[in-house]
């Protein structure tokens, strides 16, 4: 399954054009209906272990196939949901979908891998949502929980220091915390010093420059070594070429996520991959 989901027929506009044609507030107001109609589906993008070449985990990424407006990109509707305050409904939906999928398989003795779910900074201001998310994360007896949480560097900054204790309580329960899009915020190194997390995802803007910018290569090598010294694992995001993958392997990167190996795929396809493991 290597089809490009972005060039399928249901695509009407590219993400930059969507803003011009579709009202953001209108879209946000249609979330609940969209969920009820099954228009929102969780896709899974497998992440590969550099040492073994096997699938080590996956990231849950939401897709919206709107019945009238066509395919909507998360890059468009996630900000719309944040602006309107509806984002937590979506994140709660995603975490339940992922949890149901993983727990069904786990209890049936089938292959499972950890799956990370993206959280918005706004989720941290909703106590009920956070309690529910913790409940979902805790619903197996594994020491290391199957659901992981991705929080962007910018979200860390937006939720402030006091909310970080929530993440610490997740870690106490064995939930791994991932810093998403590392290197794109205002104070990446400040974040590293201040907060505890388990896995760092290097933003794809750096990966893009591996082939062209020798400074980027030095930086990445340094970043990987430094993270390892702190006991943090590294995922490289958006790896598309063999040159990029080879460089990352040689530089002791732990995990690779990107079209070079797998695109985000529907749950049914992911199920098949896990069954074949
Ligand atoms: P992200 O969390 O950084 O997710 C990685 C994005 O990179 C995904 O875009 C993925 O499809 C894309 N990607 C992965 N490998 C490659 C590659 O090799 N090349 C290229 N060009 N792209 C690659 P996507 O699915 O469009 O999601 C965009 C963003 O929307 C995500 O960035 C995340 O911030 C947000 N998002 C997606 N699903 C959710 C969700 O359920 N809840 C929340 N709060 N945010 C979500
Ligand atoms: Mg992410
Ligand atoms: Mg629940
Ligand atoms: Mg990312």
PDB file of C-alpha atoms and ligand atoms in Angstrom:
ATOM      1  CA  UNK A   1       0.000   0.000   0.000  1.00  0.00           C
ATOM      2  CA  UNK A   2       2.029   2.909  -1.289  1.00  0.00           C
ATOM      3  CA  UNK A   3      -0.778   5.023  -2.728  1.00  0.00           C
ATOM      4  CA  UNK A   4      -0.443   8.727  -2.238  1.00  0.00           C
ATOM      5  CA  UNK A   5      -3.409   9.655  -0.115  1.00  0.00           C
ATOM      6  CA  UNK A   6      -3.060  13.249  -1.212  1.00  0.00           C
ATOM      7  CA  UNK A   7      -3.608  12.586  -4.897  1.00  0.00           C
ATOM      8  CA  UNK A   8      -6.718  10.471  -4.641  1.00  0.00           C
ATOM      9  CA  UNK A   9      -9.878  11.668  -6.410  1.00  0.00           C
ATOM     10  CA  UNK A  10     -11.628  12.964  -3.301  1.00  0.00           C
ATOM     11  CA  UNK A  11      -9.024  15.681  -3.018  1.00  0.00           C
ATOM     12  CA  UNK A  12     -10.547  18.925  -4.230  1.00  0.00           C
ATOM     13  CA  UNK A  13      -8.219  21.629  -3.030  1.00  0.00           C
ATOM     14  CA  UNK A  14      -4.646  21.621  -1.830  1.00  0.00           C
ATOM     15  CA  UNK A  15      -4.133  22.648   1.767  1.00  0.00           C
ATOM     16  CA  UNK A  16      -3.147  26.222   0.933  1.00  0.00           C
ATOM     17  CA  UNK A  17      -6.314  26.731  -1.118  1.00  0.00           C
ATOM     18  CA  UNK A  18      -8.655  25.268   1.481  1.00  0.00           C
ATOM     19  CA  UNK A  19      -8.569  28.412   3.560  1.00  0.00           C
ATOM     20  CA  UNK A  20      -9.872  30.408   0.650  1.00  0.00           C
ATOM     21  CA  UNK A  21     -12.903  28.184   0.032  1.00  0.00           C
ATOM     22  CA  UNK A  22     -13.892  26.652   3.340  1.00  0.00           C
ATOM     23  CA  UNK A  23     -14.923  28.613   6.365  1.00  0.00           C
ATOM     24  CA  UNK A  24     -12.884  27.538   9.385  1.00  0.00           C
ATOM     25  CA  UNK A  25     -15.610  28.137  11.920  1.00  0.00           C
ATOM     26  CA  UNK A  26     -18.076  26.204   9.800  1.00  0.00           C
ATOM     27  CA  UNK A  27     -15.748  23.211   9.606  1.00  0.00           C
ATOM     28  CA  UNK A  28     -15.159  23.243  13.358  1.00  0.00           C
ATOM     29  CA  UNK A  29     -18.916  23.252  13.931  1.00  0.00           C
ATOM     30  CA  UNK A  30     -19.247  20.112  11.825  1.00  0.00           C
ATOM     31  CA  UNK A  31     -16.817  17.997  13.843  1.00  0.00           C
ATOM     32  CA  UNK A  32     -19.362  16.151  15.990  1.00  0.00           C
ATOM     33  CA  UNK A  33     -21.517  15.367  12.959  1.00  0.00           C
ATOM     34  CA  UNK A  34     -18.449  14.248  10.998  1.00  0.00           C
ATOM     35  CA  UNK A  35     -17.431  11.873  13.794  1.00  0.00           C
ATOM     36  CA  UNK A  36     -20.965  10.492  14.036  1.00  0.00           C
ATOM     37  CA  UNK A  37     -21.044   9.899  10.269  1.00  0.00           C
ATOM     38  CA  UNK A  38     -17.703   8.095  10.346  1.00  0.00           C
ATOM     39  CA  UNK A  39     -16.001  10.718   8.175  1.00  0.00           C
ATOM     40  CA  UNK A  40     -13.059  10.977  10.549  1.00  0.00           C
ATOM     41  CA  UNK A  41     -10.722   8.054  10.543  1.00  0.00           C
ATOM     42  CA  UNK A  42      -7.546   7.319  12.403  1.00  0.00           C
ATOM     43  CA  UNK A  43      -4.652   6.452  10.098  1.00  0.00           C
ATOM     44  CA  UNK A  44      -1.469   4.852  11.388  1.00  0.00           C
ATOM     45  CA  UNK A  45       2.037   5.600  10.181  1.00  0.00           C
ATOM     46  CA  UNK A  46       4.456   2.819  11.135  1.00  0.00           C
ATOM     47  CA  UNK A  47       7.813   3.812  12.616  1.00  0.00           C
ATOM     48  CA  UNK A  48      10.824   1.612  11.880  1.00  0.00           C
ATOM     49  CA  UNK A  49      13.561   0.466  14.254  1.00  0.00           C
ATOM     50  CA  UNK A  50      16.822   1.434  12.541  1.00  0.00           C
ATOM     51  CA  UNK A  51      18.730  -1.583  13.916  1.00  0.00           C
ATOM     52  CA  UNK A  52      16.252  -4.298  12.921  1.00  0.00           C
ATOM     53  CA  UNK A  53      14.306  -2.684  10.077  1.00  0.00           C
ATOM     54  CA  UNK A  54      11.113  -3.859  11.831  1.00  0.00           C
ATOM     55  CA  UNK A  55       8.050  -1.826  12.771  1.00  0.00           C
ATOM     56  CA  UNK A  56       8.668  -0.577  16.305  1.00  0.00           C
ATOM     57  CA  UNK A  57       5.659   1.681  16.826  1.00  0.00           C
ATOM     58  CA  UNK A  58       3.248   3.921  14.940  1.00  0.00           C
ATOM     59  CA  UNK A  59       1.783   7.414  15.031  1.00  0.00           C
ATOM     60  CA  UNK A  60      -1.972   7.961  14.944  1.00  0.00           C
ATOM     61  CA  UNK A  61      -2.886  10.686  12.428  1.00  0.00           C
ATOM     62  CA  UNK A  62      -6.452  11.811  11.865  1.00  0.00           C
ATOM     63  CA  UNK A  63      -8.011  12.011   8.381  1.00  0.00           C
ATOM     64  CA  UNK A  64     -11.292  13.712   7.469  1.00  0.00           C
ATOM     65  CA  UNK A  65     -13.083  12.627   4.319  1.00  0.00           C
ATOM     66  CA  UNK A  66     -15.842  15.211   4.338  1.00  0.00           C
ATOM     67  CA  UNK A  67     -18.966  14.152   2.429  1.00  0.00           C
ATOM     68  CA  UNK A  68     -19.381  17.536   0.748  1.00  0.00           C
ATOM     69  CA  UNK A  69     -16.033  19.262   1.041  1.00  0.00           C
ATOM     70  CA  UNK A  70     -13.803  16.352   0.127  1.00  0.00           C
ATOM     71  CA  UNK A  71     -10.524  15.482   1.784  1.00  0.00           C
ATOM     72  CA  UNK A  72      -9.553  17.933   4.494  1.00  0.00           C
ATOM     73  CA  UNK A  73      -5.948  18.077   5.597  1.00  0.00           C
ATOM     74  CA  UNK A  74      -5.200  18.077   9.353  1.00  0.00           C
ATOM     75  CA  UNK A  75      -2.837  20.976   8.701  1.00  0.00           C
ATOM     76  CA  UNK A  76      -6.009  22.938   7.927  1.00  0.00           C
ATOM     77  CA  UNK A  77      -8.695  21.654  10.290  1.00  0.00           C
ATOM     78  CA  UNK A  78      -6.562  21.105  13.423  1.00  0.00           C
ATOM     79  CA  UNK A  79      -5.835  24.858  13.694  1.00  0.00           C
ATOM     80  CA  UNK A  80      -9.549  25.509  13.000  1.00  0.00           C
ATOM     81  CA  UNK A  81     -10.517  23.172  15.853  1.00  0.00           C
ATOM     82  CA  UNK A  82      -8.022  24.866  18.151  1.00  0.00           C
ATOM     83  CA  UNK A  83      -9.366  28.323  17.337  1.00  0.00           C
ATOM     84  CA  UNK A  84     -12.929  27.208  18.046  1.00  0.00           C
ATOM     85  CA  UNK A  85     -12.097  25.167  21.161  1.00  0.00           C
ATOM     86  CA  UNK A  86     -13.257  21.852  19.642  1.00  0.00           C
ATOM     87  CA  UNK A  87      -9.849  20.205  19.456  1.00  0.00           C
ATOM     88  CA  UNK A  88     -10.208  18.215  22.688  1.00  0.00           C
ATOM     89  CA  UNK A  89     -13.290  16.431  21.315  1.00  0.00           C
ATOM     90  CA  UNK A  90     -11.165  15.252  18.427  1.00  0.00           C
ATOM     91  CA  UNK A  91      -8.186  14.204  20.540  1.00  0.00           C
ATOM     92  CA  UNK A  92     -10.487  12.318  22.905  1.00  0.00           C
ATOM     93  CA  UNK A  93     -12.051  10.531  19.923  1.00  0.00           C
ATOM     94  CA  UNK A  94      -8.639   9.566  18.520  1.00  0.00           C
ATOM     95  CA  UNK A  95      -7.349   8.244  21.822  1.00  0.00           C
ATOM     96  CA  UNK A  96     -10.443   6.069  22.300  1.00  0.00           C
ATOM     97  CA  UNK A  97     -10.176   4.694  18.761  1.00  0.00           C
ATOM     98  CA  UNK A  98      -6.516   3.847  19.248  1.00  0.00           C
ATOM     99  CA  UNK A  99      -7.106   2.414  22.690  1.00  0.00           C
ATOM    100  CA  UNK A 100      -9.962   0.187  21.464  1.00  0.00           C
ATOM    101  CA  UNK A 101      -7.873  -1.038  18.543  1.00  0.00           C
ATOM    102  CA  UNK A 102      -4.832  -1.843  20.672  1.00  0.00           C
ATOM    103  CA  UNK A 103      -6.713  -3.379  23.575  1.00  0.00           C
ATOM    104  CA  UNK A 104      -8.817  -5.667  21.359  1.00  0.00           C
ATOM    105  CA  UNK A 105      -5.626  -7.018  19.831  1.00  0.00           C
ATOM    106  CA  UNK A 106      -3.741  -7.156  23.117  1.00  0.00           C
ATOM    107  CA  UNK A 107      -6.471  -9.157  24.871  1.00  0.00           C
ATOM    108  CA  UNK A 108      -6.745 -11.479  21.853  1.00  0.00           C
ATOM    109  CA  UNK A 109      -3.021 -12.192  22.085  1.00  0.00           C
ATOM    110  CA  UNK A 110      -2.282 -10.584  18.696  1.00  0.00           C
ATOM    111  CA  UNK A 111       0.792  -8.515  17.785  1.00  0.00           C
ATOM    112  CA  UNK A 112       0.719  -4.963  19.052  1.00  0.00           C
ATOM    113  CA  UNK A 113       3.160  -2.059  18.984  1.00  0.00           C
ATOM    114  CA  UNK A 114       2.987   1.205  20.921  1.00  0.00           C
ATOM    115  CA  UNK A 115       1.001   3.930  19.152  1.00  0.00           C
ATOM    116  CA  UNK A 116       1.537   7.627  19.790  1.00  0.00           C
ATOM    117  CA  UNK A 117      -1.326  10.109  19.795  1.00  0.00           C
ATOM    118  CA  UNK A 118      -0.940  13.847  19.205  1.00  0.00           C
ATOM    119  CA  UNK A 119      -2.238  16.146  21.928  1.00  0.00           C
ATOM    120  CA  UNK A 120      -3.002  19.821  21.604  1.00  0.00           C
ATOM    121  CA  UNK A 121      -1.852  22.239  24.301  1.00  0.00           C
ATOM    122  CA  UNK A 122      -5.543  23.022  24.811  1.00  0.00           C
ATOM    123  CA  UNK A 123      -6.220  19.494  26.071  1.00  0.00           C
ATOM    124  CA  UNK A 124      -4.145  20.293  29.142  1.00  0.00           C
ATOM    125  CA  UNK A 125      -6.646  22.933  30.207  1.00  0.00           C
ATOM    126  CA  UNK A 126      -9.500  20.418  30.297  1.00  0.00           C
ATOM    127  CA  UNK A 127      -9.235  18.381  33.477  1.00  0.00           C
ATOM    128  CA  UNK A 128     -11.921  15.889  32.468  1.00  0.00           C
ATOM    129  CA  UNK A 129     -10.249  15.153  29.153  1.00  0.00           C
ATOM    130  CA  UNK A 130      -6.887  14.637  30.821  1.00  0.00           C
ATOM    131  CA  UNK A 131      -8.412  12.221  33.350  1.00  0.00           C
ATOM    132  CA  UNK A 132     -10.088  10.307  30.555  1.00  0.00           C
ATOM    133  CA  UNK A 133      -6.856  10.174  28.563  1.00  0.00           C
ATOM    134  CA  UNK A 134      -4.976   8.862  31.594  1.00  0.00           C
ATOM    135  CA  UNK A 135      -7.683   6.209  32.063  1.00  0.00           C
ATOM    136  CA  UNK A 136      -7.314   5.111  28.449  1.00  0.00           C
ATOM    137  CA  UNK A 137      -3.541   4.988  28.758  1.00  0.00           C
ATOM    138  CA  UNK A 138      -3.698   2.865  31.921  1.00  0.00           C
ATOM    139  CA  UNK A 139      -6.012   0.193  30.548  1.00  0.00           C
ATOM    140  CA  UNK A 140      -3.470  -2.607  30.290  1.00  0.00           C
ATOM    141  CA  UNK A 141      -1.138  -4.252  32.781  1.00  0.00           C
ATOM    142  CA  UNK A 142       2.056  -3.583  30.844  1.00  0.00           C
ATOM    143  CA  UNK A 143       4.757  -1.718  32.677  1.00  0.00           C
ATOM    144  CA  UNK A 144       5.378   0.347  29.556  1.00  0.00           C
ATOM    145  CA  UNK A 145       2.005   1.492  28.275  1.00  0.00           C
ATOM    146  CA  UNK A 146       0.985   1.014  24.637  1.00  0.00           C
ATOM    147  CA  UNK A 147      -0.309   4.536  24.146  1.00  0.00           C
ATOM    148  CA  UNK A 148       2.275   7.292  23.962  1.00  0.00           C
ATOM    149  CA  UNK A 149       1.619  11.003  23.923  1.00  0.00           C
ATOM    150  CA  UNK A 150       3.127  13.471  21.459  1.00  0.00           C
ATOM    151  CA  UNK A 151       3.387  17.058  22.581  1.00  0.00           C
ATOM    152  CA  UNK A 152       4.989  19.666  20.329  1.00  0.00           C
ATOM    153  CA  UNK A 153       7.670  21.985  21.534  1.00  0.00           C
ATOM    154  CA  UNK A 154       5.317  24.895  20.914  1.00  0.00           C
ATOM    155  CA  UNK A 155       2.612  23.212  23.005  1.00  0.00           C
ATOM    156  CA  UNK A 156       5.021  22.817  25.904  1.00  0.00           C
ATOM    157  CA  UNK A 157       5.601  26.549  25.739  1.00  0.00           C
ATOM    158  CA  UNK A 158       1.885  27.343  25.396  1.00  0.00           C
ATOM    159  CA  UNK A 159       0.777  25.278  28.387  1.00  0.00           C
ATOM    160  CA  UNK A 160       3.365  26.722  30.719  1.00  0.00           C
ATOM    161  CA  UNK A 161       5.319  25.139  33.513  1.00  0.00           C
ATOM    162  CA  UNK A 162       2.465  24.300  35.869  1.00  0.00           C
ATOM    163  CA  UNK A 163       0.720  21.998  33.365  1.00  0.00           C
ATOM    164  CA  UNK A 164       3.895  20.004  32.958  1.00  0.00           C
ATOM    165  CA  UNK A 165       3.158  18.201  36.228  1.00  0.00           C
ATOM    166  CA  UNK A 166       0.308  16.493  34.357  1.00  0.00           C
ATOM    167  CA  UNK A 167       2.835  14.955  31.991  1.00  0.00           C
ATOM    168  CA  UNK A 168       4.951  13.856  34.931  1.00  0.00           C
ATOM    169  CA  UNK A 169       1.971  11.977  36.368  1.00  0.00           C
ATOM    170  CA  UNK A 170       1.554  10.191  33.042  1.00  0.00           C
ATOM    171  CA  UNK A 171       5.213   9.196  33.099  1.00  0.00           C
ATOM    172  CA  UNK A 172       4.791   7.789  36.607  1.00  0.00           C
ATOM    173  CA  UNK A 173       2.126   5.468  35.152  1.00  0.00           C
ATOM    174  CA  UNK A 174       4.527   4.212  32.496  1.00  0.00           C
ATOM    175  CA  UNK A 175       3.245   6.399  29.665  1.00  0.00           C
ATOM    176  CA  UNK A 176       6.025   7.570  27.370  1.00  0.00           C
ATOM    177  CA  UNK A 177       6.047  11.252  26.473  1.00  0.00           C
ATOM    178  CA  UNK A 178       7.384  12.368  23.117  1.00  0.00           C
ATOM    179  CA  UNK A 179       8.503  15.828  22.150  1.00  0.00           C
ATOM    180  CA  UNK A 180       7.165  16.410  18.639  1.00  0.00           C
ATOM    181  CA  UNK A 181       8.641  18.673  15.949  1.00  0.00           C
ATOM    182  CA  UNK A 182      11.834  19.222  17.913  1.00  0.00           C
ATOM    183  CA  UNK A 183      13.856  22.186  16.713  1.00  0.00           C
ATOM    184  CA  UNK A 184      10.987  24.308  15.416  1.00  0.00           C
ATOM    185  CA  UNK A 185      10.129  26.234  18.588  1.00  0.00           C
ATOM    186  CA  UNK A 186      11.711  29.311  20.084  1.00  0.00           C
ATOM    187  CA  UNK A 187      13.835  27.650  22.729  1.00  0.00           C
ATOM    188  CA  UNK A 188      14.528  24.053  21.827  1.00  0.00           C
ATOM    189  CA  UNK A 189      17.516  23.728  24.145  1.00  0.00           C
ATOM    190  CA  UNK A 190      15.690  25.469  26.963  1.00  0.00           C
ATOM    191  CA  UNK A 191      12.942  22.849  26.606  1.00  0.00           C
ATOM    192  CA  UNK A 192      15.493  20.077  26.808  1.00  0.00           C
ATOM    193  CA  UNK A 193      16.853  21.439  30.050  1.00  0.00           C
ATOM    194  CA  UNK A 194      13.512  22.138  31.653  1.00  0.00           C
ATOM    195  CA  UNK A 195      11.276  19.192  30.846  1.00  0.00           C
ATOM    196  CA  UNK A 196      11.455  15.414  31.111  1.00  0.00           C
ATOM    197  CA  UNK A 197      10.432  13.362  28.150  1.00  0.00           C
ATOM    198  CA  UNK A 198      11.345   9.971  26.778  1.00  0.00           C
ATOM    199  CA  UNK A 199      11.473  10.321  23.017  1.00  0.00           C
ATOM    200  CA  UNK A 200      12.402  13.226  20.784  1.00  0.00           C
ATOM    201  CA  UNK A 201      11.060  13.580  17.254  1.00  0.00           C
ATOM    202  CA  UNK A 202      13.341  15.609  15.038  1.00  0.00           C
ATOM    203  CA  UNK A 203      11.297  17.808  12.756  1.00  0.00           C
ATOM    204  CA  UNK A 204      11.333  17.000   9.072  1.00  0.00           C
ATOM    205  CA  UNK A 205      12.608  20.451   8.125  1.00  0.00           C
ATOM    206  CA  UNK A 206      16.041  19.250   9.322  1.00  0.00           C
ATOM    207  CA  UNK A 207      15.771  15.922   7.530  1.00  0.00           C
ATOM    208  CA  UNK A 208      15.064  17.817   4.281  1.00  0.00           C
ATOM    209  CA  UNK A 209      18.508  19.434   4.505  1.00  0.00           C
ATOM    210  CA  UNK A 210      20.610  16.305   5.041  1.00  0.00           C
ATOM    211  CA  UNK A 211      21.451  16.102   1.337  1.00  0.00           C
ATOM    212  CA  UNK A 212      22.259  19.761   0.873  1.00  0.00           C
ATOM    213  CA  UNK A 213      23.574  21.256   4.080  1.00  0.00           C
ATOM    214  CA  UNK A 214      26.712  19.869   5.785  1.00  0.00           C
ATOM    215  CA  UNK A 215      25.947  21.974   8.866  1.00  0.00           C
ATOM    216  CA  UNK A 216      22.639  20.147   9.273  1.00  0.00           C
ATOM    217  CA  UNK A 217      24.492  16.834   9.308  1.00  0.00           C
ATOM    218  CA  UNK A 218      26.838  18.038  12.073  1.00  0.00           C
ATOM    219  CA  UNK A 219      23.875  19.317  14.021  1.00  0.00           C
ATOM    220  CA  UNK A 220      21.935  16.081  13.716  1.00  0.00           C
ATOM    221  CA  UNK A 221      24.905  13.938  14.771  1.00  0.00           C
ATOM    222  CA  UNK A 222      25.404  16.166  17.794  1.00  0.00           C
ATOM    223  CA  UNK A 223      21.712  16.194  18.671  1.00  0.00           C
ATOM    224  CA  UNK A 224      21.443  12.401  18.541  1.00  0.00           C
ATOM    225  CA  UNK A 225      24.515  11.901  20.762  1.00  0.00           C
ATOM    226  CA  UNK A 226      23.324  14.516  23.216  1.00  0.00           C
ATOM    227  CA  UNK A 227      19.841  13.007  23.462  1.00  0.00           C
ATOM    228  CA  UNK A 228      21.321   9.566  24.069  1.00  0.00           C
ATOM    229  CA  UNK A 229      23.483  10.942  26.853  1.00  0.00           C
ATOM    230  CA  UNK A 230      20.262  12.205  28.458  1.00  0.00           C
ATOM    231  CA  UNK A 231      18.577   8.815  28.045  1.00  0.00           C
ATOM    232  CA  UNK A 232      16.256  10.071  25.308  1.00  0.00           C
ATOM    233  CA  UNK A 233      15.471   8.042  22.172  1.00  0.00           C
ATOM    234  CA  UNK A 234      15.327   9.704  18.765  1.00  0.00           C
ATOM    235  CA  UNK A 235      12.753   9.438  15.973  1.00  0.00           C
ATOM    236  CA  UNK A 236      13.574  11.154  12.672  1.00  0.00           C
ATOM    237  CA  UNK A 237      10.376  12.411  10.982  1.00  0.00           C
ATOM    238  CA  UNK A 238       9.683  12.826   7.290  1.00  0.00           C
ATOM    239  CA  UNK A 239      12.457  10.588   5.961  1.00  0.00           C
ATOM    240  CA  UNK A 240      11.847  10.176   2.235  1.00  0.00           C
ATOM    241  CA  UNK A 241      15.122   9.091   0.641  1.00  0.00           C
ATOM    242  CA  UNK A 242      17.725   6.385   0.970  1.00  0.00           C
ATOM    243  CA  UNK A 243      20.455   8.990   1.457  1.00  0.00           C
ATOM    244  CA  UNK A 244      18.591  10.424   4.436  1.00  0.00           C
ATOM    245  CA  UNK A 245      17.916   6.993   5.923  1.00  0.00           C
ATOM    246  CA  UNK A 246      21.551   5.894   5.480  1.00  0.00           C
ATOM    247  CA  UNK A 247      22.899   9.026   7.091  1.00  0.00           C
ATOM    248  CA  UNK A 248      20.567   8.606  10.069  1.00  0.00           C
ATOM    249  CA  UNK A 249      21.522   4.956  10.480  1.00  0.00           C
ATOM    250  CA  UNK A 250      25.215   5.833  10.464  1.00  0.00           C
ATOM    251  CA  UNK A 251      24.552   8.570  13.003  1.00  0.00           C
ATOM    252  CA  UNK A 252      22.925   6.098  15.455  1.00  0.00           C
ATOM    253  CA  UNK A 253      19.412   7.471  15.143  1.00  0.00           C
ATOM    254  CA  UNK A 254      17.043   4.991  16.855  1.00  0.00           C
ATOM    255  CA  UNK A 255      13.852   5.173  14.791  1.00  0.00           C
ATOM    256  CA  UNK A 256      12.752   6.401  11.382  1.00  0.00           C
ATOM    257  CA  UNK A 257       9.288   7.625  10.356  1.00  0.00           C
ATOM    258  CA  UNK A 258       8.694   8.681   6.787  1.00  0.00           C
ATOM    259  CA  UNK A 259       7.414   7.910   3.325  1.00  0.00           C
ATOM    260  CA  UNK A 260      10.685   6.099   2.587  1.00  0.00           C
ATOM    261  CA  UNK A 261       9.318   3.219   4.672  1.00  0.00           C
ATOM    262  CA  UNK A 262       5.602   3.790   5.228  1.00  0.00           C
ATOM    263  CA  UNK A 263       2.921   6.387   4.616  1.00  0.00           C
ATOM    264  CA  UNK A 264       0.027   6.851   7.041  1.00  0.00           C
ATOM    265  CA  UNK A 265      -2.358   3.951   6.306  1.00  0.00           C
ATOM    266  CA  UNK A 266      -5.954   3.102   7.285  1.00  0.00           C
ATOM    267  CA  UNK A 267      -6.513   0.888  10.317  1.00  0.00           C
ATOM    268  CA  UNK A 268      -7.297  -2.156   8.161  1.00  0.00           C
ATOM    269  CA  UNK A 269      -3.947  -1.932   6.383  1.00  0.00           C
ATOM    270  CA  UNK A 270      -2.151  -1.436   9.667  1.00  0.00           C
ATOM    271  CA  UNK A 271      -3.920  -4.463  11.105  1.00  0.00           C
ATOM    272  CA  UNK A 272      -2.578  -6.571   8.217  1.00  0.00           C
ATOM    273  CA  UNK A 273       0.972  -5.319   8.765  1.00  0.00           C
ATOM    274  CA  UNK A 274       0.792  -6.212  12.449  1.00  0.00           C
ATOM    275  CA  UNK A 275      -0.627  -9.656  11.682  1.00  0.00           C
ATOM    276  CA  UNK A 276       2.311 -10.310   9.335  1.00  0.00           C
ATOM    277  CA  UNK A 277       4.914  -9.350  11.938  1.00  0.00           C
TER     278      UNK A 277
HETATM  279  P1  LIG B   1       2.922  15.704  13.198  1.00  0.00           P
HETATM  280  O1  LIG B   1       2.425  15.222  14.500  1.00  0.00           O
HETATM  281  O2  LIG B   1       4.305  16.270  13.183  1.00  0.00           O
HETATM  282  O3  LIG B   1       2.784  14.476  12.208  1.00  0.00           O
HETATM  283  C1  LIG B   1       3.688  14.167  11.174  1.00  0.00           C
HETATM  284  C2  LIG B   1       3.198  14.682   9.840  1.00  0.00           C
HETATM  285  O4  LIG B   1       4.178  14.427   8.843  1.00  0.00           O
HETATM  286  C3  LIG B   1       1.932  13.983   9.352  1.00  0.00           C
HETATM  287  O5  LIG B   1       1.177  14.945   8.617  1.00  0.00           O
HETATM  288  C4  LIG B   1       2.508  12.923   8.406  1.00  0.00           C
HETATM  289  O6  LIG B   1       1.571  12.469   7.452  1.00  0.00           O
HETATM  290  C5  LIG B   1       3.631  13.697   7.779  1.00  0.00           C
HETATM  291  N1  LIG B   1       4.698  12.849   7.227  1.00  0.00           N
HETATM  292  C6  LIG B   1       5.193  11.693   7.718  1.00  0.00           C
HETATM  293  N2  LIG B   1       6.206  11.222   6.979  1.00  0.00           N
HETATM  294  C7  LIG B   1       6.389  12.119   5.968  1.00  0.00           C
HETATM  295  C8  LIG B   1       7.292  12.197   4.852  1.00  0.00           C
HETATM  296  O7  LIG B   1       8.161  11.354   4.639  1.00  0.00           O
HETATM  297  N3  LIG B   1       7.174  13.292   4.032  1.00  0.00           N
HETATM  298  C9  LIG B   1       6.223  14.250   4.232  1.00  0.00           C
HETATM  299  N4  LIG B   1       6.169  15.277   3.386  1.00  0.00           N
HETATM  300  N5  LIG B   1       5.359  14.213   5.281  1.00  0.00           N
HETATM  301  C10 LIG B   1       5.428  13.156   6.129  1.00  0.00           C
HETATM  302  P2  LIG B   1      -0.400  15.077   8.776  1.00  0.00           P
HETATM  303  O8  LIG B   1      -0.973  13.714   8.975  1.00  0.00           O
HETATM  304  O9  LIG B   1      -0.894  15.900   7.645  1.00  0.00           O
HETATM  305  O10 LIG B   1      -0.598  15.854  10.131  1.00  0.00           O
HETATM  306  C11 LIG B   1      -0.174  17.178  10.283  1.00  0.00           C
HETATM  307  C12 LIG B   1      -0.180  17.593  11.731  1.00  0.00           C
HETATM  308  O11 LIG B   1      -1.520  17.643  12.221  1.00  0.00           O
HETATM  309  C13 LIG B   1       0.543  16.621  12.651  1.00  0.00           C
HETATM  310  O12 LIG B   1       1.939  16.838  12.600  1.00  0.00           O
HETATM  311  C14 LIG B   1      -0.074  16.995  13.990  1.00  0.00           C
HETATM  312  O13 LIG B   1       0.533  18.136  14.518  1.00  0.00           O
HETATM  313  C15 LIG B   1      -1.500  17.336  13.593  1.00  0.00           C
HETATM  314  N6  LIG B   1      -2.380  16.192  13.887  1.00  0.00           N
HETATM  315  C16 LIG B   1      -2.653  15.086  13.131  1.00  0.00           C
HETATM  316  N7  LIG B   1      -3.534  14.278  13.750  1.00  0.00           N
HETATM  317  C17 LIG B   1      -3.830  14.877  14.942  1.00  0.00           C
HETATM  318  C18 LIG B   1      -4.697  14.531  16.040  1.00  0.00           C
HETATM  319  O14 LIG B   1      -5.365  13.483  16.099  1.00  0.00           O
HETATM  320  N8  LIG B   1      -4.751  15.433  17.095  1.00  0.00           N
HETATM  321  C19 LIG B   1      -4.003  16.580  17.087  1.00  0.00           C
HETATM  322  N9  LIG B   1      -4.114  17.417  18.154  1.00  0.00           N
HETATM  323  N10 LIG B   1      -3.174  16.916  16.086  1.00  0.00           N
HETATM  324  C20 LIG B   1      -3.091  16.079  15.021  1.00  0.00           C
HETATM  325 MG1  LIG B   2       3.095  14.029  15.852  1.00  0.00          MG
HETATM  326 MG1  LIG B   3     -12.915   6.431  28.685  1.00  0.00          MG
HETATM  327 MG1  LIG B   4       5.985  16.057  14.005  1.00  0.00          MG
END
